[in-house]
Short mmCIF file of C-alpha atoms in Angstrom, two decimals:
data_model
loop_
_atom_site.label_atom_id
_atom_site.label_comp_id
_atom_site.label_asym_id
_atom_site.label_seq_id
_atom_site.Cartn_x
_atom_site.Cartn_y
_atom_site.Cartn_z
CA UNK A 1011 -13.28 17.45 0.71
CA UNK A 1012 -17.03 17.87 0.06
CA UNK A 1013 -16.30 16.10 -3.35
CA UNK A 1014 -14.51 13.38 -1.80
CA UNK A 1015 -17.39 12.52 0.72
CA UNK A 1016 -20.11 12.14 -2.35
CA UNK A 1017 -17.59 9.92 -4.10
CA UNK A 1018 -17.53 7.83 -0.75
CA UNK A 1019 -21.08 7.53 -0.72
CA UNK A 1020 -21.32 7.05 -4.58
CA UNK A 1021 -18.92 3.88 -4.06
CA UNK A 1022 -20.87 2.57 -1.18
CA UNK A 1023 -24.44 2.69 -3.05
CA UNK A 1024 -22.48 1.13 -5.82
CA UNK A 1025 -20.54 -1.89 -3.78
CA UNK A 1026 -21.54 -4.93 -3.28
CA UNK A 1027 -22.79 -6.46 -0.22
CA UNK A 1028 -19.85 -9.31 1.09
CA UNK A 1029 -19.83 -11.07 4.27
CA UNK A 1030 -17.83 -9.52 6.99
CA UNK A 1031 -15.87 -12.09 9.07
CA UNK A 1032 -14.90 -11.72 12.28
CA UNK A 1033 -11.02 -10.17 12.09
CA UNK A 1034 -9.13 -13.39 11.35
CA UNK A 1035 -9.54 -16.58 11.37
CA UNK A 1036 -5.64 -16.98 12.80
CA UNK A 1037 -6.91 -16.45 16.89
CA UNK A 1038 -9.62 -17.82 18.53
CA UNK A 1039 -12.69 -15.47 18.87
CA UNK A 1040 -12.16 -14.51 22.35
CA UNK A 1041 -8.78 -12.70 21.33
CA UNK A 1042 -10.33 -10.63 18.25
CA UNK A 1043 -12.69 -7.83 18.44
CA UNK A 1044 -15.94 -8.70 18.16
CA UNK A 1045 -18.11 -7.74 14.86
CA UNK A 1046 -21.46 -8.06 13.87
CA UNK A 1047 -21.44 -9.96 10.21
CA UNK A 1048 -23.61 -9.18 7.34
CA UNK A 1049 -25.63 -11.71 5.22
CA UNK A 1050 -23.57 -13.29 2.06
CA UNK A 1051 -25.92 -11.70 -1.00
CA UNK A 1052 -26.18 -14.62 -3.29
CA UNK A 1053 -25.70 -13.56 -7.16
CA UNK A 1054 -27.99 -16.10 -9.54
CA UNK A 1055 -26.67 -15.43 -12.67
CA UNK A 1056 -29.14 -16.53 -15.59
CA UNK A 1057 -27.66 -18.55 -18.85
CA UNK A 1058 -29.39 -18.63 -22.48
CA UNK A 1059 -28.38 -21.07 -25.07
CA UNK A 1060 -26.00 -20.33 -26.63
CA UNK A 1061 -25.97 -19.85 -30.35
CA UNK A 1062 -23.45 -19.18 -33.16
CA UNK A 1063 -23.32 -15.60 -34.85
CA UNK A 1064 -21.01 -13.22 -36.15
CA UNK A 1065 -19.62 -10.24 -34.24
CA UNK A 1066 -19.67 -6.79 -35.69
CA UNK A 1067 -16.26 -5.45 -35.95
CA UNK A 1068 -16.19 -2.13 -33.35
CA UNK A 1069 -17.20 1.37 -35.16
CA UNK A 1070 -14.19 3.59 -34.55
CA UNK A 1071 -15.71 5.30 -31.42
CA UNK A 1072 -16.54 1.96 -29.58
CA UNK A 1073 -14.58 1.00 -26.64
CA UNK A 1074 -12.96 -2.63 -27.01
CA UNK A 1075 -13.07 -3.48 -22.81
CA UNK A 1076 -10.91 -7.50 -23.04
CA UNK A 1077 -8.61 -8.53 -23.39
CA UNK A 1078 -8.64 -9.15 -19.27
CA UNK A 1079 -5.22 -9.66 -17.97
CA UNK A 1080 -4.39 -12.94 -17.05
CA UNK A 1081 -1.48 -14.60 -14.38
CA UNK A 1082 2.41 -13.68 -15.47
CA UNK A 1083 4.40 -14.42 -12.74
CA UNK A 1084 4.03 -17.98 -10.50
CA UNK A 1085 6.50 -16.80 -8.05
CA UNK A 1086 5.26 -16.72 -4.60
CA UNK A 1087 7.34 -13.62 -3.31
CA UNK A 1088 7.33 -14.81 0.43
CA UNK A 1089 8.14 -18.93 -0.77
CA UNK A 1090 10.94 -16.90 -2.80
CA UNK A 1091 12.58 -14.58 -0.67
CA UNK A 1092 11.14 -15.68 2.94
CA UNK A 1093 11.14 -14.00 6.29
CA UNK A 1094 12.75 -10.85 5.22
CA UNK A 1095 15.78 -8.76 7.48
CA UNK A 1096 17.80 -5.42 7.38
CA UNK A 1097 21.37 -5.24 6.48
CA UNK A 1098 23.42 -1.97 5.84
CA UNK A 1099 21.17 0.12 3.55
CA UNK A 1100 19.62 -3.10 2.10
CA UNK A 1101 16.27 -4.98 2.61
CA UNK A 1102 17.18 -8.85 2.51
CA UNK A 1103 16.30 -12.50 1.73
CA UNK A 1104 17.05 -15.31 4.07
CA UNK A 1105 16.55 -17.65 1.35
CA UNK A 1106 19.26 -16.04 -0.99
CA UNK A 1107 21.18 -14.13 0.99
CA UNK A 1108 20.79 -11.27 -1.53
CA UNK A 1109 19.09 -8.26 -1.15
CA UNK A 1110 15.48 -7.75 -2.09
CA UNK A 1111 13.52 -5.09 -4.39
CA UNK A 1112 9.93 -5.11 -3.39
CA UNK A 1113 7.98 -4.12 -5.74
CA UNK A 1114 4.03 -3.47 -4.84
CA UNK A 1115 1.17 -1.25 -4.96
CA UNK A 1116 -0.24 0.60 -1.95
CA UNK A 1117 -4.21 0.71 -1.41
CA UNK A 1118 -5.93 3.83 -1.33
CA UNK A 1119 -7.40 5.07 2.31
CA UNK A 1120 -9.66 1.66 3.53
CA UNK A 1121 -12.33 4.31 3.84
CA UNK A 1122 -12.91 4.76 0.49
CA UNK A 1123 -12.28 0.93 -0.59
CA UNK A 1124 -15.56 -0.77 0.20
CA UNK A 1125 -15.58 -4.25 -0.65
CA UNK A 1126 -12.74 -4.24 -3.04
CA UNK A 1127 -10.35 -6.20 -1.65
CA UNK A 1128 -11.54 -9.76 -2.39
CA UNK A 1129 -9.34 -13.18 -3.22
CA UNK A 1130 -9.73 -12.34 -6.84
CA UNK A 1131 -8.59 -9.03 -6.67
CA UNK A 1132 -5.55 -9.63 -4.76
CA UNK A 1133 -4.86 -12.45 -7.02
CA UNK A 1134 -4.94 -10.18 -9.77
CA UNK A 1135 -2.33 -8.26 -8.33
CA UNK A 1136 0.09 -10.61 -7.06
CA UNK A 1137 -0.42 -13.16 -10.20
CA UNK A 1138 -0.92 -10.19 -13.00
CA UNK A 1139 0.81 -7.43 -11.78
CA UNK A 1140 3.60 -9.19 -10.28
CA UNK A 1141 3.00 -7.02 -6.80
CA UNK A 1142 5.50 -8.91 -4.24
CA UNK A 1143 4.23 -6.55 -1.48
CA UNK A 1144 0.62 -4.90 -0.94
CA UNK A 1145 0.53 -1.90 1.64
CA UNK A 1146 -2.78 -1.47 3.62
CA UNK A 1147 -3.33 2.29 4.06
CA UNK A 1148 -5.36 2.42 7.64
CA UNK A 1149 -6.02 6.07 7.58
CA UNK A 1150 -6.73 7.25 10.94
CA UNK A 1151 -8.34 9.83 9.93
CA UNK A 1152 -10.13 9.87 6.49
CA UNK A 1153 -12.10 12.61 4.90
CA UNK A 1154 -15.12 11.14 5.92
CA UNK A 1155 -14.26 7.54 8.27
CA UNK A 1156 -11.48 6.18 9.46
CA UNK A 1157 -10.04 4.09 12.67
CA UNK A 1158 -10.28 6.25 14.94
CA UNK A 1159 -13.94 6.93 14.24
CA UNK A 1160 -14.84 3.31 13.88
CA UNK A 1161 -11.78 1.71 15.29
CA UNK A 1162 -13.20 -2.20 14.91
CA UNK A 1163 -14.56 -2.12 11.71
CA UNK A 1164 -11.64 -1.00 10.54
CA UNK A 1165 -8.98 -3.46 12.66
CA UNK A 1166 -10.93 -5.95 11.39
CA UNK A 1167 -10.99 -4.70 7.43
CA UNK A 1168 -7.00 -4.60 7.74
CA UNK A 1169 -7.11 -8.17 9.31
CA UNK A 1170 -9.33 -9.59 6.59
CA UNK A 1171 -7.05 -8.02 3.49
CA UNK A 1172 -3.73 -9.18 5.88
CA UNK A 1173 -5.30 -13.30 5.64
CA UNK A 1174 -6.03 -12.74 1.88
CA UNK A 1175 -2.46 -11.20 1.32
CA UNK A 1176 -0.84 -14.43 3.49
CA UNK A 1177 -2.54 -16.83 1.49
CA UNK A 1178 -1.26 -15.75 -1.70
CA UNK A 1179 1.91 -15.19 -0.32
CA UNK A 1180 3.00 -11.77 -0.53
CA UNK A 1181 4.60 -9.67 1.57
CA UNK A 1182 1.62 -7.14 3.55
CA UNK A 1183 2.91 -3.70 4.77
CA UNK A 1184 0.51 -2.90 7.57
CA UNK A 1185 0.58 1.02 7.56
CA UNK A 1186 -0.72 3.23 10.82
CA UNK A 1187 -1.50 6.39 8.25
CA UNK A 1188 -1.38 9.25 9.91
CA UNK A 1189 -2.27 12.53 7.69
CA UNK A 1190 -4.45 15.06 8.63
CA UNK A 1191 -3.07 14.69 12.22
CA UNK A 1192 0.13 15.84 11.56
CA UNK A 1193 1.63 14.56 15.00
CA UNK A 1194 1.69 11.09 15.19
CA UNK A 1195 1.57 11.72 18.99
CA UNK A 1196 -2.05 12.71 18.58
CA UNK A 1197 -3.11 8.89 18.63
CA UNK A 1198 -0.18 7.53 20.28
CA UNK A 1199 -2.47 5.29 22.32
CA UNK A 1200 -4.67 3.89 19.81
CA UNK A 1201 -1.83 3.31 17.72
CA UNK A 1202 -0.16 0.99 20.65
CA UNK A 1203 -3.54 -0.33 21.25
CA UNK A 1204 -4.18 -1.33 17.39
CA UNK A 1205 -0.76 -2.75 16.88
CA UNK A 1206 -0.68 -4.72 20.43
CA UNK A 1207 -3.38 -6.42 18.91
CA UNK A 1208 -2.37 -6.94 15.27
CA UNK A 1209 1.13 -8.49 16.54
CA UNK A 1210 -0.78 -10.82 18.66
CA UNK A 1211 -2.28 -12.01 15.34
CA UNK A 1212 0.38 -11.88 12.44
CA UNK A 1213 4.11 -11.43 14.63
CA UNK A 1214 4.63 -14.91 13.32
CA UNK A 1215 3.98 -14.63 9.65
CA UNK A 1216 7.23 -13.83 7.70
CA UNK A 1217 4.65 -11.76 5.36
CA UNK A 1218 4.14 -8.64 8.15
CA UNK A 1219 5.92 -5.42 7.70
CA UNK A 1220 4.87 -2.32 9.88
CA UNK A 1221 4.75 1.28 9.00
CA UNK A 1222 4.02 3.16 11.92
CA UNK A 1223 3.76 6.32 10.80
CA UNK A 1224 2.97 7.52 7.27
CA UNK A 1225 3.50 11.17 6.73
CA UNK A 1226 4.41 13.09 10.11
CA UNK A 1227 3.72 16.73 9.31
CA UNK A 1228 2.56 19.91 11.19
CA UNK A 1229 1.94 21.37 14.20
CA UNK A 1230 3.74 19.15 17.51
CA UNK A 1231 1.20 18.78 20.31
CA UNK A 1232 4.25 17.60 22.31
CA UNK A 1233 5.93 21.00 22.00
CA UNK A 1234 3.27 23.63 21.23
CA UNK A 1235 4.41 26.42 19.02
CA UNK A 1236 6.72 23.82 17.44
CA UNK A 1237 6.42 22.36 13.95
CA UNK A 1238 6.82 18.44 14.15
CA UNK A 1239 10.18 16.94 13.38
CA UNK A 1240 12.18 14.15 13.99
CA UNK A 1241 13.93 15.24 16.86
CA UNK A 1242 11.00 16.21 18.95
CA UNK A 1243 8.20 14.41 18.00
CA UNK A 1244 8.48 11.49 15.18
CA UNK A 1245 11.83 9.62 16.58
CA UNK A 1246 10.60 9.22 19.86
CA UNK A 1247 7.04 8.35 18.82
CA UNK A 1248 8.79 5.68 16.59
CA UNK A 1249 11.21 4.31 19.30
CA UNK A 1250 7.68 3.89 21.92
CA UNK A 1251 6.02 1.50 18.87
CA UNK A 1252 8.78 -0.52 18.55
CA UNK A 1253 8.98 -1.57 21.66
CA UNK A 1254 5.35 -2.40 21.55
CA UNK A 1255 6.03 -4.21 18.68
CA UNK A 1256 9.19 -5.87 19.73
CA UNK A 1257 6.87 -7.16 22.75
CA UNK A 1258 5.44 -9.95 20.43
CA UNK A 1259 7.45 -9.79 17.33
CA UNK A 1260 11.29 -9.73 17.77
CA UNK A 1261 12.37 -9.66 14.30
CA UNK A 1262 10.01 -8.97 11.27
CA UNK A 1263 10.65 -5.43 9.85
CA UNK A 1264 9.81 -2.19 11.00
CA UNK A 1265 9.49 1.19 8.61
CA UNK A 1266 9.38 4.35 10.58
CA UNK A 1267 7.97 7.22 9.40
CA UNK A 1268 10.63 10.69 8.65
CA UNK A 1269 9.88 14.45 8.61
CA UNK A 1270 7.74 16.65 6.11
CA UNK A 1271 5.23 13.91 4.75
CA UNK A 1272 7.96 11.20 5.19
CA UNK A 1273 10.39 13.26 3.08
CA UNK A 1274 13.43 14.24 5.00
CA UNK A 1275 15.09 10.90 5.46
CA UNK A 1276 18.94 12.77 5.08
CA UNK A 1277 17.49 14.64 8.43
CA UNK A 1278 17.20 11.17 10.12
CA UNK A 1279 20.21 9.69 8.64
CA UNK A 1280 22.09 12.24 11.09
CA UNK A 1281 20.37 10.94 14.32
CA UNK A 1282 18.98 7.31 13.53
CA UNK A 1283 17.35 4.84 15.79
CA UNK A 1284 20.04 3.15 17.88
CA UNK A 1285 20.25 -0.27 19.18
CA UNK A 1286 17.16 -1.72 17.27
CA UNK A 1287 17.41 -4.28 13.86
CA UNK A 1288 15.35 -4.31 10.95
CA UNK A 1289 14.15 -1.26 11.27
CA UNK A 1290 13.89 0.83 7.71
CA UNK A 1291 12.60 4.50 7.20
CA UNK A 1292 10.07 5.72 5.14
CA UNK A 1293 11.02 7.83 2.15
CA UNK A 1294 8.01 8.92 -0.17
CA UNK A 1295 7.60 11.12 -3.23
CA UNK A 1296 5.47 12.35 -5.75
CA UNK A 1297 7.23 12.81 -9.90
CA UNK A 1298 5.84 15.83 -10.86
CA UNK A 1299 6.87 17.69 -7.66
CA UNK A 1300 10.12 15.87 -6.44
CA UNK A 1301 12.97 15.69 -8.86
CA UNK A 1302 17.35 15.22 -8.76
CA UNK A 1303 17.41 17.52 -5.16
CA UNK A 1304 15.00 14.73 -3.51
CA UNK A 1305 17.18 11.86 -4.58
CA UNK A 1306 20.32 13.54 -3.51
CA UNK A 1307 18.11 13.37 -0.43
CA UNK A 1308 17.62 9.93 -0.24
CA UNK A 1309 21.32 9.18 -1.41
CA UNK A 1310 22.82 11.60 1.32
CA UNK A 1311 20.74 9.25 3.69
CA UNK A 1312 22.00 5.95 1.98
CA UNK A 1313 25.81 7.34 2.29
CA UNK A 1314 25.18 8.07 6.15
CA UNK A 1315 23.76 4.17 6.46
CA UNK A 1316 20.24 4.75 6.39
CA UNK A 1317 18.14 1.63 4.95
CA UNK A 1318 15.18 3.15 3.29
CA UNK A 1319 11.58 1.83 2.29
CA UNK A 1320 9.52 4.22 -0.44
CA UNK A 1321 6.25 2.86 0.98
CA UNK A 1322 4.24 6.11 -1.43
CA UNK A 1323 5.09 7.30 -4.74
CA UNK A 1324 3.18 8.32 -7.47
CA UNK A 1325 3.71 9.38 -11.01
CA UNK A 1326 1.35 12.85 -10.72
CA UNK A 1327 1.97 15.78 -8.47
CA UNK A 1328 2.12 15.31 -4.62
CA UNK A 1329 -1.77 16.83 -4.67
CA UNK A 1330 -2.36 13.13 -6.36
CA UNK A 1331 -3.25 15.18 -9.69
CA UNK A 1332 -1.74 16.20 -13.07
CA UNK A 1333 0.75 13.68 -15.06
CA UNK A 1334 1.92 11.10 -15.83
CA UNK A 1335 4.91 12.24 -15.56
CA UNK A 1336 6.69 9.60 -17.06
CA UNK A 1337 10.45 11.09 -17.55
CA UNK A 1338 10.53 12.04 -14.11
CA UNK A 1339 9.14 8.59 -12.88
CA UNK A 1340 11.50 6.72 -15.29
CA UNK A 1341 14.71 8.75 -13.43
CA UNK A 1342 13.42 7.80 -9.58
CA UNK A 1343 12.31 3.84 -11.01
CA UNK A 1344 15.93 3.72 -12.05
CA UNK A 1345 17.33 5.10 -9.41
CA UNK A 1346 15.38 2.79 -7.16
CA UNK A 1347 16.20 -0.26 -9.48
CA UNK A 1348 20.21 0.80 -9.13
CA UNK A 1349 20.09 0.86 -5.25
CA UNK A 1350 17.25 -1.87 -4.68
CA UNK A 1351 15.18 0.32 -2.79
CA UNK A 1352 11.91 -1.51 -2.40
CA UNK A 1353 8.94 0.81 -3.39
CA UNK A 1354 4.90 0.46 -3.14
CA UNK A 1355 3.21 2.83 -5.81
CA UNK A 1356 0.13 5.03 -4.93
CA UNK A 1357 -2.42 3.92 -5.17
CA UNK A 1358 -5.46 1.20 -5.88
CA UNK A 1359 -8.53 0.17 -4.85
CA UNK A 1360 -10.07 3.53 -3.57
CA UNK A 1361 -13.21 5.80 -6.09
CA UNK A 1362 -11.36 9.17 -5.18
CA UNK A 1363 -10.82 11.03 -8.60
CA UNK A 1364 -7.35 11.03 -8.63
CA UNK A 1365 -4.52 10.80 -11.72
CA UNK A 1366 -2.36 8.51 -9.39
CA UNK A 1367 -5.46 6.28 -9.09
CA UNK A 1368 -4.22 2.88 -10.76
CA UNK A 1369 -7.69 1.82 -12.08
CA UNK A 1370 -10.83 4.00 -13.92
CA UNK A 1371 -12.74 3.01 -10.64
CA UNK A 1372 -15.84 5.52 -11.45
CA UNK A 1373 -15.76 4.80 -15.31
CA UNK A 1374 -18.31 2.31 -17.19
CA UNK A 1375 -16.34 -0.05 -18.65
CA UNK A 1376 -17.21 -2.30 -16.56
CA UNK A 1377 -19.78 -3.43 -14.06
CA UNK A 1378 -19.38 -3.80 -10.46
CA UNK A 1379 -19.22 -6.96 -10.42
CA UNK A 1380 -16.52 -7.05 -12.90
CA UNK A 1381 -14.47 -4.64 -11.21
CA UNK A 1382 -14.76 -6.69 -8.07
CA UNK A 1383 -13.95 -9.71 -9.84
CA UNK A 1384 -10.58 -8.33 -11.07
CA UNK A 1385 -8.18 -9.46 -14.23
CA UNK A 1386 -9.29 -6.03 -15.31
CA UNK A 1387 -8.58 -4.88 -19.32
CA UNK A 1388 -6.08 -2.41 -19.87
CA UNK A 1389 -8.95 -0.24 -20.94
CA UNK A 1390 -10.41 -0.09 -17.00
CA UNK A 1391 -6.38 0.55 -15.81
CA UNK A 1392 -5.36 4.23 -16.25
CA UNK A 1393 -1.86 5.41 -17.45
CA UNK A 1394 -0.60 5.64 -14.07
CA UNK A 1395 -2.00 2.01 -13.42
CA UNK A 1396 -0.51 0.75 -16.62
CA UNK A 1397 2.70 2.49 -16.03
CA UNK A 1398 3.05 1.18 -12.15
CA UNK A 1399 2.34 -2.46 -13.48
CA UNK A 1400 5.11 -2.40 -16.08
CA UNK A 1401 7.71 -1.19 -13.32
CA UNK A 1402 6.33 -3.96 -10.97
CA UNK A 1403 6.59 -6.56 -13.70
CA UNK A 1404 9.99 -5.18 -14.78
CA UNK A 1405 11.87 -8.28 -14.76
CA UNK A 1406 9.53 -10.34 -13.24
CA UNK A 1407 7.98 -11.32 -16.50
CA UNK A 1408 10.27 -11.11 -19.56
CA UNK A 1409 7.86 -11.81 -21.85
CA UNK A 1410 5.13 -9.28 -20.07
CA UNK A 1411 5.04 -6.19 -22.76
CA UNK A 1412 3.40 -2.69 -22.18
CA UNK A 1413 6.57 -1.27 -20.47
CA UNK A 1414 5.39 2.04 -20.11
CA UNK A 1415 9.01 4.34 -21.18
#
């Protein structure tokens, strides 16, 4: 933890300093929070003449940083697929007809992503990763900030990434993630409060998804002496925020969170959510830790109906660490690809030193202005990045190579 806070203030001294708008530009101002904004810092960047002369070919312990990356896919995912619903087991298009694999990354904790989320950078991932869905990880409770500490900065952080995400149209999972307070019940009320007020805002953008739990776990406050499960704490906490939900958006697609860190969704297959549509369940998993008896899991859930979402995975252990472990990956991507269950891989954006992190975030490679400006090199992507972008671009882009097997 104490590690984790001097990374968070290592990335903040290193950001830099973008205009905050007010939460969207979607409502009026009288129906968003308000926010104080900062100055725009204006970058003069000085040119020299240019003149012609011959590069040194790299010694064998330089670094070569380019090629950067450049677009692969054209595809709008929301102008292809559009408002998306819940049939059976499946996620769905109402353009096609067909179901829909989502493929997507999942940010790291908003806490610990200062600045990074820009137009560039989430063109970078939509246009050269191929992401068709983006998942903005609201921790309630980070290691060092989070909403409930500073509740507007960071309604209005998910609003800003939410516009950016619309505009390039791709799908935006807006995730309440709980973690280190186990119970979603804990924040019932600010969790009502934050999502009466997102819905207001996005309820009639085919690009919203909601996750409104992440990973129930722990002691139940409801039932003291109890250890939180779906019958006594997460199903009815689930059932409450979909009515909120419901109140001002009848139809775009709900994920609720299951059991043991959003593991047990077999458990919930026996006692699902009744009389509600589009409503999914969250299903996430870690390679190195969760093998064949976790996908029996999820297929026990599938036989018994249960449509699930795998809003979290990662290719390291479930501490974030260790790996890749590609073999084990490569057995849940298939898996997923054979029963189009839509996925969003852990994680990017945040300076934590984690294997699972997609991109060398504290390396030099690059500056910080070239990190924020995205189209990163492979070189600034780390094997868990550059094996997440070949299973998002895995059919996407027949002619992208680096498939990561």
């Amino acid at each position: 933890m104490a590690i984790q806070k001097k990374l968070f203030s290592l990335i903040l001294s290193m950001s830099i300093l973008l205009s905050v708008a007010s939460c969207s530009k979607k409502l009026s101002d009288e129906t968003v929070p308000a926010t104080t904004a900062s100055v725009p810092v204006e970058t003069v960047v000085e040119t020299e003449p240019v003149t012609e002369t011959t590069e040194a070919a790299p010694t064998p312990t330089e670094i070569v940083v380019g090629p950067n990356s450049t677009a692969v896919v054209t595809d709008r995912a929301v102008d292809k697929y559009g408002k998306l619903y819940v049939e059976g087991t499946h996620l769905m298009s109402s353009v096609t007809g067909e179901p829909v694999q989502l493929r997507g990354m999942s940010t790291y904790g908003l806490y610990m992503c200062t600045n990074f989320f820009n137009v560039d950078t989430i063109q970078t991932l939509t246009e050269d990763w191929g992401c068709q869905v983006i998942r903005i990880a609201m921790y309630t409770q980070g290691t060092s900030d989070g909403y409930i500490k500073n509740p507007e900065k960071y309604y209005n952080q998910a609003c800003q990434i939410t516009d950016m995400c619309i505009d390039a149209g791709v799908y935006v999972i807006m995730d309440w993630h709980i973690l280190a307070d186990g119970d979603p019940n804990m924040y019932k009320a600010e969790a009502i409060d934050f999502f009466q007020r997102y819905t207001a805002i996005y309820g009639e953008y085919d690009n919203i998804i909601y996750e409104v739990c992440n990973e129930p776990n722990g002691d139940c406050i409801c039932n003291p002496g109890d250890k939180v499960n779906w019958d006594n704490c997460i199903k009815p906490y689930n059932e409450e925020l979909i009515d909120v939900i419901r109140a001002k958006d009848p139809d775009n697609v709900i994920i609720c969170g299951t059991s043991t860190w959003s593991h047990d969704v077999d458990i919930a297959s026996m006692n699902p959510i009744e009389g509600e549509e589009n409503i999914m369940y969250t299903f996430h998993f870690y390679a190195g830790s969760s093998g064949q008896e976790s996908r029996d899991r999820v297929q026990a859930a599938m036989d018994n109906g249960l449509p699930i979402f795998c809003t979290e995975w990662g290719t390291t252990y479930d501490s974030g660490n260790g790996g890749p472990c590609i073999e084990e990956s490569n057995a849940w991507m298939d898996f997923f690809y054979d029963n189009q269950i839509s996925w969003c891989n852990w994680s990017i954006g945040g300076a934590a030193a984690e294997s699972s992190n997609a991109l060398l975030y504290m390396s030099n490679f690059l500056t910080i202005e070239e990190k924020l400006a995205g189209h990163w090199p492979d070189v600034f992507i780390s094997p868990s990045g550059l094996y997440a972008r070949a299973q998002i671009l895995r059919e996407l882009s027949p002619d992208f190579e680096g498939y990561y097997n």
